[in-house]
Tab-separated table of C-alpha atoms in Angstrom:
chain	number	residue	atom	x	y	z
A	102	MET	CA	4.566	-37.665	-10.704
A	103	PHE	CA	4.005	-39.426	-14.045
A	104	PRO	CA	2.821	-37.719	-17.256
A	105	TYR	CA	-0.203	-40.019	-17.484
A	106	ASP	CA	-1.545	-39.286	-13.989
A	107	ALA	CA	-4.457	-37.339	-15.472
A	108	ALA	CA	-5.488	-40.499	-17.339
A	109	LEU	CA	-5.335	-42.479	-14.083
A	110	LEU	CA	-7.505	-39.860	-12.406
A	111	ALA	CA	-10.058	-40.169	-15.198
A	112	ALA	CA	-10.075	-43.964	-14.818
A	113	VAL	CA	-11.168	-43.763	-11.166
A	114	GLN	CA	-13.622	-40.857	-11.346
A	115	ALA	CA	-16.786	-42.957	-11.326
A	116	ALA	CA	-17.523	-45.340	-8.463
A	117	PRO	CA	-17.919	-48.906	-9.832
A	118	GLN	CA	-21.392	-50.424	-9.693
A	119	SER	CA	-20.456	-53.989	-10.632
A	120	ILE	CA	-17.461	-56.322	-10.740
A	121	PRO	CA	-17.089	-55.708	-14.523
A	122	ASP	CA	-16.849	-51.982	-13.701
A	123	VAL	CA	-14.100	-52.742	-11.194
A	124	LEU	CA	-12.229	-54.843	-13.749
A	125	GLN	CA	-12.540	-52.145	-16.394
A	126	SER	CA	-10.875	-49.565	-14.149
A	127	LEU	CA	-8.175	-52.004	-13.054
A	128	HIS	CA	-7.420	-52.903	-16.683
A	129	CYS	CA	-7.213	-49.206	-17.566
A	130	ILE	CA	-4.730	-48.531	-14.767
A	131	ASP	CA	-2.709	-51.608	-15.731
A	132	THR	CA	-2.379	-50.614	-19.379
A	133	THR	CA	-1.661	-46.965	-18.530
A	134	CYS	CA	1.116	-47.454	-15.977
A	135	VAL	CA	4.681	-48.130	-17.118
A	136	ASP	CA	6.848	-50.826	-15.529
A	137	GLY	CA	8.738	-48.170	-13.569
A	138	ASP	CA	5.605	-47.154	-11.684
A	139	GLY	CA	5.214	-49.009	-8.391
A	140	LEU	CA	1.448	-48.543	-8.524
A	141	LYS	CA	1.356	-50.831	-11.565
A	142	TRP	CA	2.462	-53.854	-9.521
A	143	PHE	CA	-0.090	-53.534	-6.758
A	144	ASN	CA	-2.778	-52.904	-9.369
A	145	TRP	CA	-1.559	-55.913	-11.403
A	146	LEU	CA	-1.906	-58.158	-8.352
A	147	TYR	CA	-5.281	-56.686	-7.429
A	148	LEU	CA	-6.477	-57.335	-10.986
A	149	GLN	CA	-5.525	-61.037	-10.639
A	150	VAL	CA	-7.354	-61.214	-7.310
A	151	THR	CA	-10.518	-59.567	-8.667
A	152	GLN	CA	-10.599	-61.866	-11.684
A	153	ALA	CA	-10.313	-64.870	-9.354
A	154	VAL	CA	-13.129	-63.555	-7.150
A	155	GLU	CA	-15.353	-62.944	-10.190
A	156	ALA	CA	-14.731	-66.503	-11.413
A	157	GLN	CA	-15.550	-68.041	-8.035
A	158	VAL	CA	-18.688	-65.951	-7.593
A	159	ALA	CA	-19.853	-66.926	-11.091
A	160	ALA	CA	-19.135	-70.596	-10.405
A	161	GLY	CA	-21.397	-70.610	-7.342
A	162	GLY	CA	-20.784	-72.736	-4.294
A	163	PHE	CA	-21.350	-69.836	-1.911
A	164	THR	CA	-24.293	-69.326	0.395
A	165	ASN	CA	-24.672	-65.712	-0.732
A	166	PRO	CA	-22.649	-64.888	-3.870
A	167	ALA	CA	-24.459	-61.542	-4.232
A	168	TRP	CA	-23.056	-60.466	-0.843
A	169	LEU	CA	-19.522	-61.377	-1.916
A	170	ALA	CA	-19.962	-59.495	-5.185
A	171	GLN	CA	-21.139	-56.418	-3.292
A	172	LEU	CA	-18.129	-56.696	-0.985
A	173	ASP	CA	-15.832	-56.789	-4.011
A	174	ILE	CA	-17.420	-53.577	-5.321
A	175	GLN	CA	-17.308	-51.750	-1.972
A	176	PHE	CA	-13.711	-52.871	-1.477
A	177	ALA	CA	-12.566	-51.594	-4.875
A	178	ARG	CA	-14.287	-48.260	-4.326
A	179	LEU	CA	-11.984	-47.562	-1.389
A	180	TYR	CA	-8.835	-48.184	-3.461
A	181	PHE	CA	-10.125	-46.020	-6.282
A	182	SER	CA	-11.187	-43.313	-3.823
A	183	ALA	CA	-7.747	-43.210	-2.191
A	184	LEU	CA	-6.024	-43.070	-5.577
A	185	LYS	CA	-8.412	-40.372	-6.824
A	186	SER	CA	-7.830	-38.221	-3.728
A	187	TRP	CA	-4.060	-38.529	-3.966
A	188	LEU	CA	-3.952	-37.793	-7.698
A	189	ALA	CA	-6.181	-34.757	-7.173
A	190	GLY	CA	-3.933	-33.415	-4.415
A	191	ARG	CA	-6.426	-34.095	-1.631
A	192	ALA	CA	-5.964	-35.995	1.618
A	193	ALA	CA	-5.781	-39.776	1.282
A	194	PRO	CA	-5.267	-42.368	4.031
A	195	THR	CA	-1.643	-42.270	5.176
A	196	CYS	CA	-1.160	-45.971	4.430
A	197	TRP	CA	-1.930	-45.236	0.768
A	198	GLN	CA	0.223	-42.114	0.712
A	199	VAL	CA	3.213	-44.194	1.851
A	200	LEU	CA	2.962	-46.288	-1.321
A	201	LEU	CA	1.935	-43.550	-3.750
A	202	ASN	CA	4.608	-41.091	-2.641
A	203	ASP	CA	7.314	-43.684	-3.449
A	204	ARG	CA	5.869	-45.151	-6.635
A	205	ASP	CA	8.762	-43.843	-8.789
A	206	ARG	CA	11.630	-45.148	-6.594
A	207	PRO	CA	13.589	-47.782	-8.564
A	208	ALA	CA	15.335	-49.058	-5.409
A	209	ILE	CA	12.049	-50.611	-4.249
A	210	ALA	CA	11.171	-54.030	-5.707
A	211	ARG	CA	7.916	-54.802	-7.506
A	212	ILE	CA	6.836	-57.266	-4.817
A	213	GLN	CA	7.350	-54.592	-2.156
A	214	PHE	CA	4.926	-52.257	-3.918
A	215	ALA	CA	2.438	-55.073	-4.447
A	216	LEU	CA	2.453	-56.136	-0.805
A	217	ALA	CA	2.380	-52.562	0.513
A	218	GLY	CA	-0.770	-52.023	-1.546
A	219	ILE	CA	-2.332	-55.285	-0.369
A	220	ASN	CA	-1.438	-54.287	3.194
A	221	ALA	CA	-3.175	-50.912	2.866
A	222	HIS	CA	-6.170	-52.409	1.116
A	223	ILE	CA	-6.769	-55.315	3.499
A	224	ASN	CA	-5.681	-53.941	6.870
A	225	HIS	CA	-7.178	-50.470	6.394
A	226	ASP	CA	-9.854	-50.669	3.697
A	227	LEU	CA	-11.358	-54.134	4.114
A	228	PRO	CA	-13.005	-53.586	7.525
A	229	GLU	CA	-14.669	-50.463	6.133
A	230	ALA	CA	-15.766	-52.355	3.008
A	231	ILE	CA	-17.311	-55.161	5.088
A	232	VAL	CA	-19.312	-52.634	7.114
A	233	ALA	CA	-20.432	-50.797	3.963
A	234	THR	CA	-21.536	-54.101	2.384
A	235	CYS	CA	-23.541	-55.020	5.475
A	236	GLN	CA	-25.216	-51.621	5.476
A	237	VAL	CA	-26.147	-51.883	1.793
A	238	SER	CA	-27.424	-55.464	2.130
A	239	GLY	CA	-29.171	-55.107	5.496
A	240	THR	CA	-26.911	-57.699	7.116
A	241	THR	CA	-24.407	-57.754	9.982
A	242	PRO	CA	-20.751	-58.892	10.182
A	243	ASP	CA	-21.575	-61.942	12.274
A	244	HIS	CA	-18.430	-64.002	12.822
A	245	ALA	CA	-20.421	-67.217	13.196
A	246	GLY	CA	-22.692	-66.602	10.200
A	247	ALA	CA	-22.740	-67.925	6.650
A	248	ARG	CA	-21.298	-64.702	5.228
A	249	HIS	CA	-18.095	-65.209	7.194
A	250	GLY	CA	-17.949	-68.768	5.834
A	251	ASP	CA	-18.243	-67.468	2.256
A	252	TYR	CA	-15.627	-64.820	3.029
A	253	THR	CA	-13.081	-67.332	4.318
A	254	ALA	CA	-13.818	-69.748	1.460
A	255	LEU	CA	-11.850	-67.388	-0.791
A	256	ASN	CA	-8.707	-67.586	1.341
A	257	ALA	CA	-7.104	-70.598	-0.337
A	258	THR	CA	-7.422	-68.991	-3.780
A	259	LEU	CA	-6.096	-65.654	-2.548
A	260	ASP	CA	-3.194	-67.256	-0.674
A	261	GLY	CA	-2.205	-69.088	-3.849
A	262	LEU	CA	-2.266	-65.882	-5.881
A	263	ILE	CA	-0.152	-64.019	-3.331
A	264	GLU	CA	2.428	-66.812	-3.167
A	265	SER	CA	2.658	-66.883	-6.960
A	266	ALA	CA	3.036	-63.092	-7.039
A	267	LYS	CA	5.870	-63.247	-4.519
A	268	ARG	CA	7.828	-65.314	-7.034
A	269	THR	CA	6.759	-63.458	-10.187
A	270	LEU	CA	7.379	-59.966	-8.813
A	271	HIS	CA	10.603	-60.694	-6.951
A	272	VAL	CA	12.629	-58.356	-9.169
A	273	ARG	CA	13.645	-54.709	-9.071
A	274	LEU	CA	11.089	-52.131	-10.153
A	275	LEU	CA	12.645	-51.909	-13.622
A	276	GLY	CA	13.010	-55.690	-13.904
A	277	GLY	CA	16.583	-56.366	-12.790
A	278	ALA	CA	17.480	-59.275	-10.520
A	279	LEU	CA	17.419	-58.749	-6.761
A	280	PRO	CA	20.310	-59.920	-4.565
A	281	PRO	CA	19.495	-61.956	-1.437
A	282	ILE	CA	18.309	-59.406	1.133
A	283	SER	CA	17.547	-60.766	4.589
A	284	HIS	CA	15.178	-58.023	5.756
A	285	LEU	CA	13.220	-58.163	2.514
A	286	GLU	CA	13.062	-61.961	2.462
A	287	ASP	CA	11.853	-62.076	6.067
A	288	THR	CA	9.220	-59.374	5.568
A	289	ILE	CA	7.814	-60.965	2.421
A	290	ALA	CA	7.780	-64.444	3.964
A	291	ALA	CA	5.834	-63.151	6.959
A	292	TRP	CA	2.926	-61.883	4.871
A	293	ASN	CA	-0.162	-64.094	5.111
A	294	VAL	CA	-3.355	-62.977	3.405
A	295	SER	CA	-5.639	-65.342	5.340
A	296	ALA	CA	-4.447	-63.977	8.671
A	297	ALA	CA	-4.783	-60.407	7.416
A	298	ARG	CA	-8.332	-61.032	6.179
A	299	GLU	CA	-9.349	-62.619	9.487
A	300	SER	CA	-8.002	-59.600	11.349
A	301	ALA	CA	-9.922	-57.340	8.942
A	302	TRP	CA	-13.172	-59.170	9.701
A	303	GLN	CA	-12.602	-58.787	13.432
A	304	ASN	CA	-11.923	-55.077	12.956
A	305	ALA	CA	-15.118	-54.819	10.902
A	306	GLU	CA	-17.047	-56.217	13.871
A	307	HIS	CA	-15.569	-53.478	16.072
A	308	LEU	CA	-16.252	-50.835	13.446
A	309	TRP	CA	-19.854	-52.037	13.132
A	310	LEU	CA	-20.415	-51.394	16.830
A	311	LEU	CA	-18.969	-47.881	16.463
A	312	ARG	CA	-20.947	-46.878	13.367
A	313	THR	CA	-23.402	-44.712	15.355
A	314	MET	CA	-20.584	-42.971	17.257
A	315	PRO	CA	-18.747	-40.853	14.666
A	316	LEU	CA	-15.905	-39.675	16.905
A	317	LEU	CA	-15.061	-43.193	18.077
A	318	GLU	CA	-15.479	-44.571	14.558
A	319	SER	CA	-13.116	-41.933	13.166
A	320	GLY	CA	-10.598	-42.595	15.940
A	321	PHE	CA	-10.700	-46.327	15.246
A	322	MET	CA	-10.035	-45.771	11.531
A	323	ASP	CA	-7.187	-43.373	12.365
A	324	MET	CA	-5.674	-46.084	14.560
A	325	LEU	CA	-5.949	-48.646	11.759
A	326	ASP	CA	-4.407	-46.170	9.323
A	327	GLY	CA	-1.472	-45.553	11.645
A	328	LEU	CA	-0.756	-49.236	12.249
A	329	THR	CA	-1.134	-50.070	8.560
A	330	SER	CA	1.204	-47.224	7.612
A	331	VAL	CA	3.930	-48.604	9.864
A	332	ILE	CA	3.703	-51.977	8.106
A	333	SER	CA	3.807	-50.347	4.666
A	334	LYS	CA	6.905	-48.361	5.593
A	335	ALA	CA	8.597	-51.600	6.684
A	336	LEU	CA	7.580	-53.254	3.404
A	337	LEU	CA	8.991	-50.374	1.343
A	338	VAL	CA	12.512	-50.199	2.760
A	339	PRO	CA	14.667	-49.785	-0.398
A	340	ALA	CA	16.726	-52.731	-1.584
A	341	PRO	CA	20.499	-52.086	-1.921
């Protein structure tokens, strides 16, 4: 779709092993993509989020910062995996295809691309990342445990970043001003990252119980993909 897609594919070939690895790939995607690429604006927002998470983990104040760091790595792997599959012409989750198939449409605003990516990443990928982190660390997604407390402690920072992005990215893909658009305004205003992350944790608890039942686990992820795709399609309705 873009002449530099091979460079993007190279940037996500290796699975990150640390938060600096995640940031390196995100920086590479950011500097490679042009302003007219919708992927750039989700990736730009995700880069801000990851930098904020790294800073908070480094600053301490969490019961288990190593668990949060591992979650950040597992989470990023799913984004990079979806992007790698799509760029290589292989099957990717439908919620990611919705965004990536439209990434060159100038009638879609930057904030729409950013939120459609956040939607796919949180509502579809985050439950899977929580389960993967628990498996790697020998823990469980206990709603009443300290890990959930650490997880929700990030919400205020993330909410602030999303609200700032809504203002910064509220322009057309190529940078022009957007007219007042009721459906777009309402959809953007309705997005709440804390609520989405809480729902993702609850879905991770369900997914954890299904991890030894592959058919049910696969069906659950297909259901999440379908629901998330519907939201992304609503977020990506072109602006007039």
